[in-house]
PDB file of C-alpha atoms in Angstrom:
ATOM      1  CA  GLY A   1     128.260  82.611 161.338  1.00 61.00           C
ATOM      2  CA  GLY A   2     126.163  79.351 161.504  1.00 71.00           C
ATOM      3  CA  ILE A   3     128.915  77.055 162.582  1.00 72.00           C
ATOM      4  CA  ASN A   4     130.138  79.376 165.134  1.00 65.00           C
ATOM      5  CA  GLY A   5     126.517  79.550 166.503  1.00 71.00           C
ATOM      6  CA  ILE A   6     126.413  75.622 166.743  1.00 73.00           C
ATOM      7  CA  THR A   7     129.780  75.433 168.620  1.00 68.00           C
ATOM      8  CA  GLY A   8     128.805  78.489 170.800  1.00 68.00           C
ATOM      9  CA  ALA A   9     125.448  76.709 171.733  1.00 72.00           C
ATOM     10  CA  LEU A  10     127.359  73.895 173.074  1.00 73.00           C
ATOM     11  CA  ASN A  11     128.694  76.354 175.818  1.00 68.00           C
ATOM     12  CA  ASP A  12     132.018  74.416 175.869  1.00 65.00           C
ATOM     13  CA  PRO A  13     134.997  77.006 175.687  1.00 60.00           C
ATOM     14  CA  TYR A  14     137.101  74.044 174.160  1.00 59.00           C
ATOM     15  CA  THR A  15     134.790  73.280 171.286  1.00 68.00           C
ATOM     16  CA  GLN A  16     135.890  75.117 168.073  1.00 68.00           C
ATOM     17  CA  TYR A  17     135.416  74.913 164.427  1.00 73.00           C
ATOM     18  CA  TYR A  18     138.640  75.104 162.466  1.00 73.00           C
ATOM     19  CA  THR A  19     138.951  76.081 158.704  1.00 76.00           C
ATOM     20  CA  PRO A  20     141.378  73.810 156.805  1.00 78.00           C
ATOM     21  CA  SER A  21     144.160  76.244 157.248  1.00 70.00           C
ATOM     22  CA  GLN A  22     143.503  76.572 161.008  1.00 67.00           C
ATOM     23  CA  TYR A  23     143.341  72.933 161.289  1.00 71.00           C
ATOM     24  CA  GLN A  24     146.691  72.551 159.593  1.00 69.00           C
ATOM     25  CA  ALA A  25     148.117  75.235 162.082  1.00 65.00           C
ATOM     26  CA  PHE A  26     146.695  73.331 164.984  1.00 65.00           C
ATOM     27  CA  GLN A  27     148.332  70.062 163.809  1.00 65.00           C
ATOM     28  CA  ALA A  28     151.638  71.909 163.331  1.00 62.00           C
ATOM     29  CA  ASP A  29     151.429  73.107 166.948  1.00 61.00           C
ATOM     30  CA  LEU A  30     150.674  69.388 168.252  1.00 60.00           C
ATOM     31  CA  ASN A  31     153.677  68.215 166.292  1.00 60.00           C
ATOM     32  CA  GLY A  32     155.799  70.895 168.068  1.00 61.00           C
ATOM     33  CA  GLN A  33     157.051  72.919 165.384  1.00 69.00           C
ATOM     34  CA  TYR A  34     155.677  75.851 163.224  1.00 81.00           C
ATOM     35  CA  ALA A  35     156.953  79.196 161.788  1.00 88.00           C
ATOM     36  CA  GLY A  36     156.121  82.047 163.904  1.00 92.00           C
ATOM     37  CA  ILE A  37     157.114  84.279 166.659  1.00 96.00           C
ATOM     38  CA  GLY A  38     157.181  81.794 169.712  1.00 92.00           C
ATOM     39  CA  ALA A  39     154.303  83.025 171.751  1.00 92.00           C
ATOM     40  CA  GLU A  40     151.240  80.945 173.017  1.00 85.00           C
ATOM     41  CA  LEU A  41     147.981  83.001 172.761  1.00 88.00           C
ATOM     42  CA  GLY A  42     144.840  82.989 174.786  1.00 85.00           C
ATOM     43  CA  ALA A  43     141.421  84.511 174.686  1.00 86.00           C
ATOM     44  CA  THR A  44     140.373  87.711 176.577  1.00 85.00           C
ATOM     45  CA  PRO A  45     136.867  89.162 176.849  1.00 83.00           C
ATOM     46  CA  THR A  46     137.855  91.440 173.978  1.00 78.00           C
ATOM     47  CA  GLY A  47     140.359  89.498 171.856  1.00 84.00           C
ATOM     48  CA  SER A  48     143.620  87.808 172.272  1.00 93.00           C
ATOM     49  CA  GLU A  49     146.587  88.038 174.694  1.00 93.00           C
ATOM     50  CA  VAL A  50     149.882  86.344 175.036  1.00 93.00           C
ATOM     51  CA  VAL A  51     149.775  83.625 177.560  1.00 87.00           C
ATOM     52  CA  SER A  52     153.397  82.489 177.371  1.00 84.00           C
ATOM     53  CA  VAL A  53     156.635  83.446 175.513  1.00 89.00           C
ATOM     54  CA  PHE A  54     159.159  80.659 174.753  1.00 86.00           C
ATOM     55  CA  PRO A  55     162.730  81.499 175.784  1.00 84.00           C
ATOM     56  CA  GLY A  56     165.060  82.530 172.790  1.00 91.00           C
ATOM     57  CA  THR A  57     162.313  82.936 170.421  1.00 94.00           C
ATOM     58  CA  PRO A  58     161.706  85.973 168.263  1.00 97.00           C
ATOM     59  CA  ALA A  59     158.968  87.121 170.584  1.00 97.00           C
ATOM     60  CA  ALA A  60     161.320  86.906 173.581  1.00 96.00           C
ATOM     61  CA  LYS A  61     163.840  88.909 171.751  1.00 97.00           C
ATOM     62  CA  ALA A  62     161.245  91.619 170.947  1.00 97.00           C
ATOM     63  CA  GLY A  63     160.406  91.943 174.609  1.00 97.00           C
ATOM     64  CA  VAL A  64     156.937  90.408 174.426  1.00 97.00           C
ATOM     65  CA  LYS A  65     155.586  89.441 177.737  1.00 96.00           C
ATOM     66  CA  PRO A  66     152.685  87.283 179.080  1.00 93.00           C
ATOM     67  CA  GLY A  67     149.679  89.514 179.253  1.00 93.00           C
ATOM     68  CA  ASP A  68     150.479  91.656 176.438  1.00 96.00           C
ATOM     69  CA  VAL A  69     147.252  92.164 174.346  1.00 96.00           C
ATOM     70  CA  PHE A  70     147.103  91.875 170.672  1.00 97.00           C
ATOM     71  CA  LEU A  71     145.776  95.174 169.057  1.00 97.00           C
ATOM     72  CA  LYS A  72     146.935  94.998 165.405  1.00 97.00           C
ATOM     73  CA  VAL A  73     148.680  92.631 163.166  1.00 98.00           C
ATOM     74  CA  ASN A  74     150.175  94.027 159.960  1.00 98.00           C
ATOM     75  CA  GLY A  75     147.946  97.080 160.310  1.00 97.00           C
ATOM     76  CA  LYS A  76     144.681  95.062 160.842  1.00 97.00           C
ATOM     77  CA  ASP A  77     142.620  95.749 164.085  1.00 96.00           C
ATOM     78  CA  VAL A  78     142.387  92.448 165.850  1.00 95.00           C
ATOM     79  CA  THR A  79     140.883  93.505 169.226  1.00 93.00           C
ATOM     80  CA  GLN A  80     137.705  91.435 168.717  1.00 89.00           C
ATOM     81  CA  THR A  81     139.443  88.466 166.945  1.00 90.00           C
ATOM     82  CA  ASN A  82     139.702  85.058 168.560  1.00 87.00           C
ATOM     83  CA  PRO A  83     143.170  83.573 169.325  1.00 88.00           C
ATOM     84  CA  ASN A  84     143.113  81.086 166.542  1.00 83.00           C
ATOM     85  CA  ASN A  85     142.618  83.708 163.938  1.00 89.00           C
ATOM     86  CA  VAL A  86     145.303  86.008 165.387  1.00 93.00           C
ATOM     87  CA  ALA A  87     147.569  83.015 165.473  1.00 91.00           C
ATOM     88  CA  ALA A  88     147.052  82.522 161.871  1.00 90.00           C
ATOM     89  CA  MET A  89     147.772  86.170 161.045  1.00 94.00           C
ATOM     90  CA  VAL A  90     150.902  86.075 163.148  1.00 95.00           C
ATOM     91  CA  ARG A  91     152.272  83.085 161.473  1.00 92.00           C
ATOM     92  CA  GLY A  92     153.993  82.982 158.105  1.00 91.00           C
ATOM     93  CA  PRO A  93     157.092  81.855 156.288  1.00 92.00           C
ATOM     94  CA  ALA A  94     160.351  81.792 158.410  1.00 94.00           C
ATOM     95  CA  GLY A  95     162.369  84.896 157.600  1.00 96.00           C
ATOM     96  CA  SER A  96     159.412  87.168 156.885  1.00 96.00           C
ATOM     97  CA  VAL A  97     158.418  89.981 159.208  1.00 97.00           C
ATOM     98  CA  VAL A  98     155.210  90.574 161.012  1.00 98.00           C
ATOM     99  CA  THR A  99     154.336  93.999 162.655  1.00 98.00           C
ATOM    100  CA  ILE A 100     152.268  93.628 165.772  1.00 98.00           C
ATOM    101  CA  VAL A 101     150.896  96.483 167.909  1.00 98.00           C
ATOM    102  CA  PHE A 102     150.514  95.308 171.576  1.00 97.00           C
ATOM    103  CA  GLY A 103     148.714  96.833 174.578  1.00 96.00           C
ATOM    104  CA  ARG A 104     150.418  96.455 177.980  1.00 95.00           C
ATOM    105  CA  GLY A 105     148.560  98.106 180.765  1.00 91.00           C
ATOM    106  CA  SER A 106     147.672 101.648 179.721  1.00 94.00           C
ATOM    107  CA  THR A 107     150.498 101.774 177.026  1.00 96.00           C
ATOM    108  CA  THR A 108     150.986 100.350 173.514  1.00 96.00           C
ATOM    109  CA  PHE A 109     154.141  99.446 171.579  1.00 96.00           C
ATOM    110  CA  THR A 110     154.815  98.112 168.205  1.00 98.00           C
ATOM    111  CA  ALA A 111     157.073  95.192 167.499  1.00 97.00           C
ATOM    112  CA  LYS A 112     158.506  94.329 164.134  1.00 98.00           C
ATOM    113  CA  ILE A 113     159.308  90.601 164.451  1.00 98.00           C
ATOM    114  CA  THR A 114     161.044  88.202 162.034  1.00 98.00           C
ATOM    115  CA  ARG A 115     159.407  84.773 162.007  1.00 97.00           C
ATOM    116  CA  GLU A 116     161.356  81.799 162.626  1.00 95.00           C
ATOM    117  CA  MET A 117     160.840  77.951 162.757  1.00 92.00           C
ATOM    118  CA  ILE A 118     159.819  77.541 166.412  1.00 88.00           C
ATOM    119  CA  THR A 119     160.121  74.237 168.206  1.00 81.00           C
ATOM    120  CA  ILE A 120     157.691  74.141 171.086  1.00 75.00           C
ATOM    121  CA  PRO A 121     159.209  72.735 174.255  1.00 74.00           C
ATOM    122  CA  THR A 122     156.729  70.199 175.478  1.00 81.00           C
ATOM    123  CA  ALA A 123     158.103  69.981 179.079  1.00 86.00           C
ATOM    124  CA  THR A 124     160.731  71.589 181.216  1.00 86.00           C
ATOM    125  CA  SER A 125     161.735  70.681 184.700  1.00 91.00           C
ATOM    126  CA  LYS A 126     163.822  72.272 187.598  1.00 93.00           C
ATOM    127  CA  MET A 127     164.355  71.936 191.325  1.00 95.00           C
ATOM    128  CA  LEU A 128     162.850  74.540 193.494  1.00 95.00           C
ATOM    129  CA  PRO A 129     163.854  75.660 197.041  1.00 95.00           C
ATOM    130  CA  GLY A 130     162.770  73.130 199.603  1.00 96.00           C
ATOM    131  CA  ASN A 131     163.733  70.324 197.522  1.00 96.00           C
ATOM    132  CA  ILE A 132     160.485  70.504 195.417  1.00 97.00           C
ATOM    133  CA  GLY A 133     160.466  69.200 191.803  1.00 96.00           C
ATOM    134  CA  TYR A 134     158.756  71.572 189.305  1.00 95.00           C
ATOM    135  CA  ILE A 135     157.578  70.421 185.832  1.00 94.00           C
ATOM    136  CA  SER A 136     155.878  72.730 183.269  1.00 89.00           C
ATOM    137  CA  LEU A 137     153.908  70.878 180.586  1.00 87.00           C
ATOM    138  CA  PHE A 138     153.325  73.465 177.807  1.00 78.00           C
ATOM    139  CA  GLN A 139     150.939  71.430 175.768  1.00 77.00           C
ATOM    140  CA  PHE A 140     149.560  68.015 175.119  1.00 80.00           C
ATOM    141  CA  SER A 141     151.445  67.271 171.930  1.00 77.00           C
ATOM    142  CA  SER A 142     151.950  63.803 170.385  1.00 77.00           C
ATOM    143  CA  ASN A 143     155.186  63.449 172.630  1.00 81.00           C
ATOM    144  CA  ALA A 144     153.804  64.817 175.679  1.00 85.00           C
ATOM    145  CA  GLY A 145     153.871  61.633 177.685  1.00 87.00           C
ATOM    146  CA  SER A 146     157.526  60.845 176.928  1.00 89.00           C
ATOM    147  CA  ALA A 147     158.557  64.529 177.420  1.00 89.00           C
ATOM    148  CA  PHE A 148     156.836  64.477 180.935  1.00 92.00           C
ATOM    149  CA  MET A 149     158.486  61.292 181.800  1.00 95.00           C
ATOM    150  CA  ASN A 150     162.049  62.726 180.744  1.00 94.00           C
ATOM    151  CA  ALA A 151     161.347  65.758 182.804  1.00 94.00           C
ATOM    152  CA  LEU A 152     160.462  63.603 185.824  1.00 96.00           C
ATOM    153  CA  ASN A 153     163.366  61.481 185.317  1.00 96.00           C
ATOM    154  CA  LYS A 154     165.765  64.374 185.382  1.00 96.00           C
ATOM    155  CA  LEU A 155     164.318  65.356 188.847  1.00 96.00           C
ATOM    156  CA  THR A 156     164.238  61.878 190.405  1.00 95.00           C
ATOM    157  CA  PRO A 157     168.035  61.648 191.407  1.00 96.00           C
ATOM    158  CA  ASN A 158     167.354  64.798 193.591  1.00 95.00           C
ATOM    159  CA  HIS A 159     164.710  62.746 195.632  1.00 96.00           C
ATOM    160  CA  PRO A 160     162.212  65.675 195.764  1.00 96.00           C
ATOM    161  CA  LYS A 161     159.829  65.856 198.810  1.00 97.00           C
ATOM    162  CA  GLY A 162     157.042  66.711 196.269  1.00 96.00           C
ATOM    163  CA  TYR A 163     156.244  67.955 192.734  1.00 97.00           C
ATOM    164  CA  ILE A 164     154.486  70.960 191.159  1.00 96.00           C
ATOM    165  CA  ILE A 165     153.174  70.184 187.756  1.00 95.00           C
ATOM    166  CA  ASP A 166     152.349  73.446 186.032  1.00 90.00           C
ATOM    167  CA  LEU A 167     149.852  73.439 183.295  1.00 87.00           C
ATOM    168  CA  ARG A 168     149.196  77.251 183.285  1.00 79.00           C
ATOM    169  CA  GLY A 169     148.930  78.498 179.637  1.00 68.00           C
ATOM    170  CA  ASN A 170     148.717  74.942 178.368  1.00 72.00           C
ATOM    171  CA  PRO A 171     146.237  75.189 175.422  1.00 67.00           C
ATOM    172  CA  GLY A 172     145.448  71.566 175.411  1.00 71.00           C
ATOM    173  CA  GLY A 173     145.899  69.165 172.484  1.00 70.00           C
ATOM    174  CA  TYR A 174     145.815  65.345 172.229  1.00 65.00           C
ATOM    175  CA  VAL A 175     144.348  63.721 175.448  1.00 59.00           C
ATOM    176  CA  ASN A 176     144.598  60.081 174.691  1.00 57.00           C
TER     177      ASN A 176
END
């Protein structure tokens, strides 16, 4: 209560207090690997939603899509729960199952998802029509600089006319 009041008074959406377990999860994210479902979460006015789903992950296999809203995790209502707390509930040992009720538009669906070790891709790249290079940077992890340069170097032989650097859904991270 009190700590949330202090961080809230700063009026900075990126200032948060982490419990020790939340901080460990945050550090695992920044190191690019964790046991979970393979979805990035973001805040909504009423709770948490899926911002992105990493290809080939348990979330992708279960049909989870960006924009899906978390309603329940293992039977607990999470409609007023911030993304860090929902993420902590969704994570667990690899091989264990989490049951999530999602809202999608006016419908709901339940997904029983087996957690796996997830390696977060820091950056991906591809060429778009019109000879435009596209780089998506998923997070500012400890290897973001080198991952970005690798993605850029893959595009350079194509001599792109320009680049799109996509930071949508990037939750932040290291900024040094």
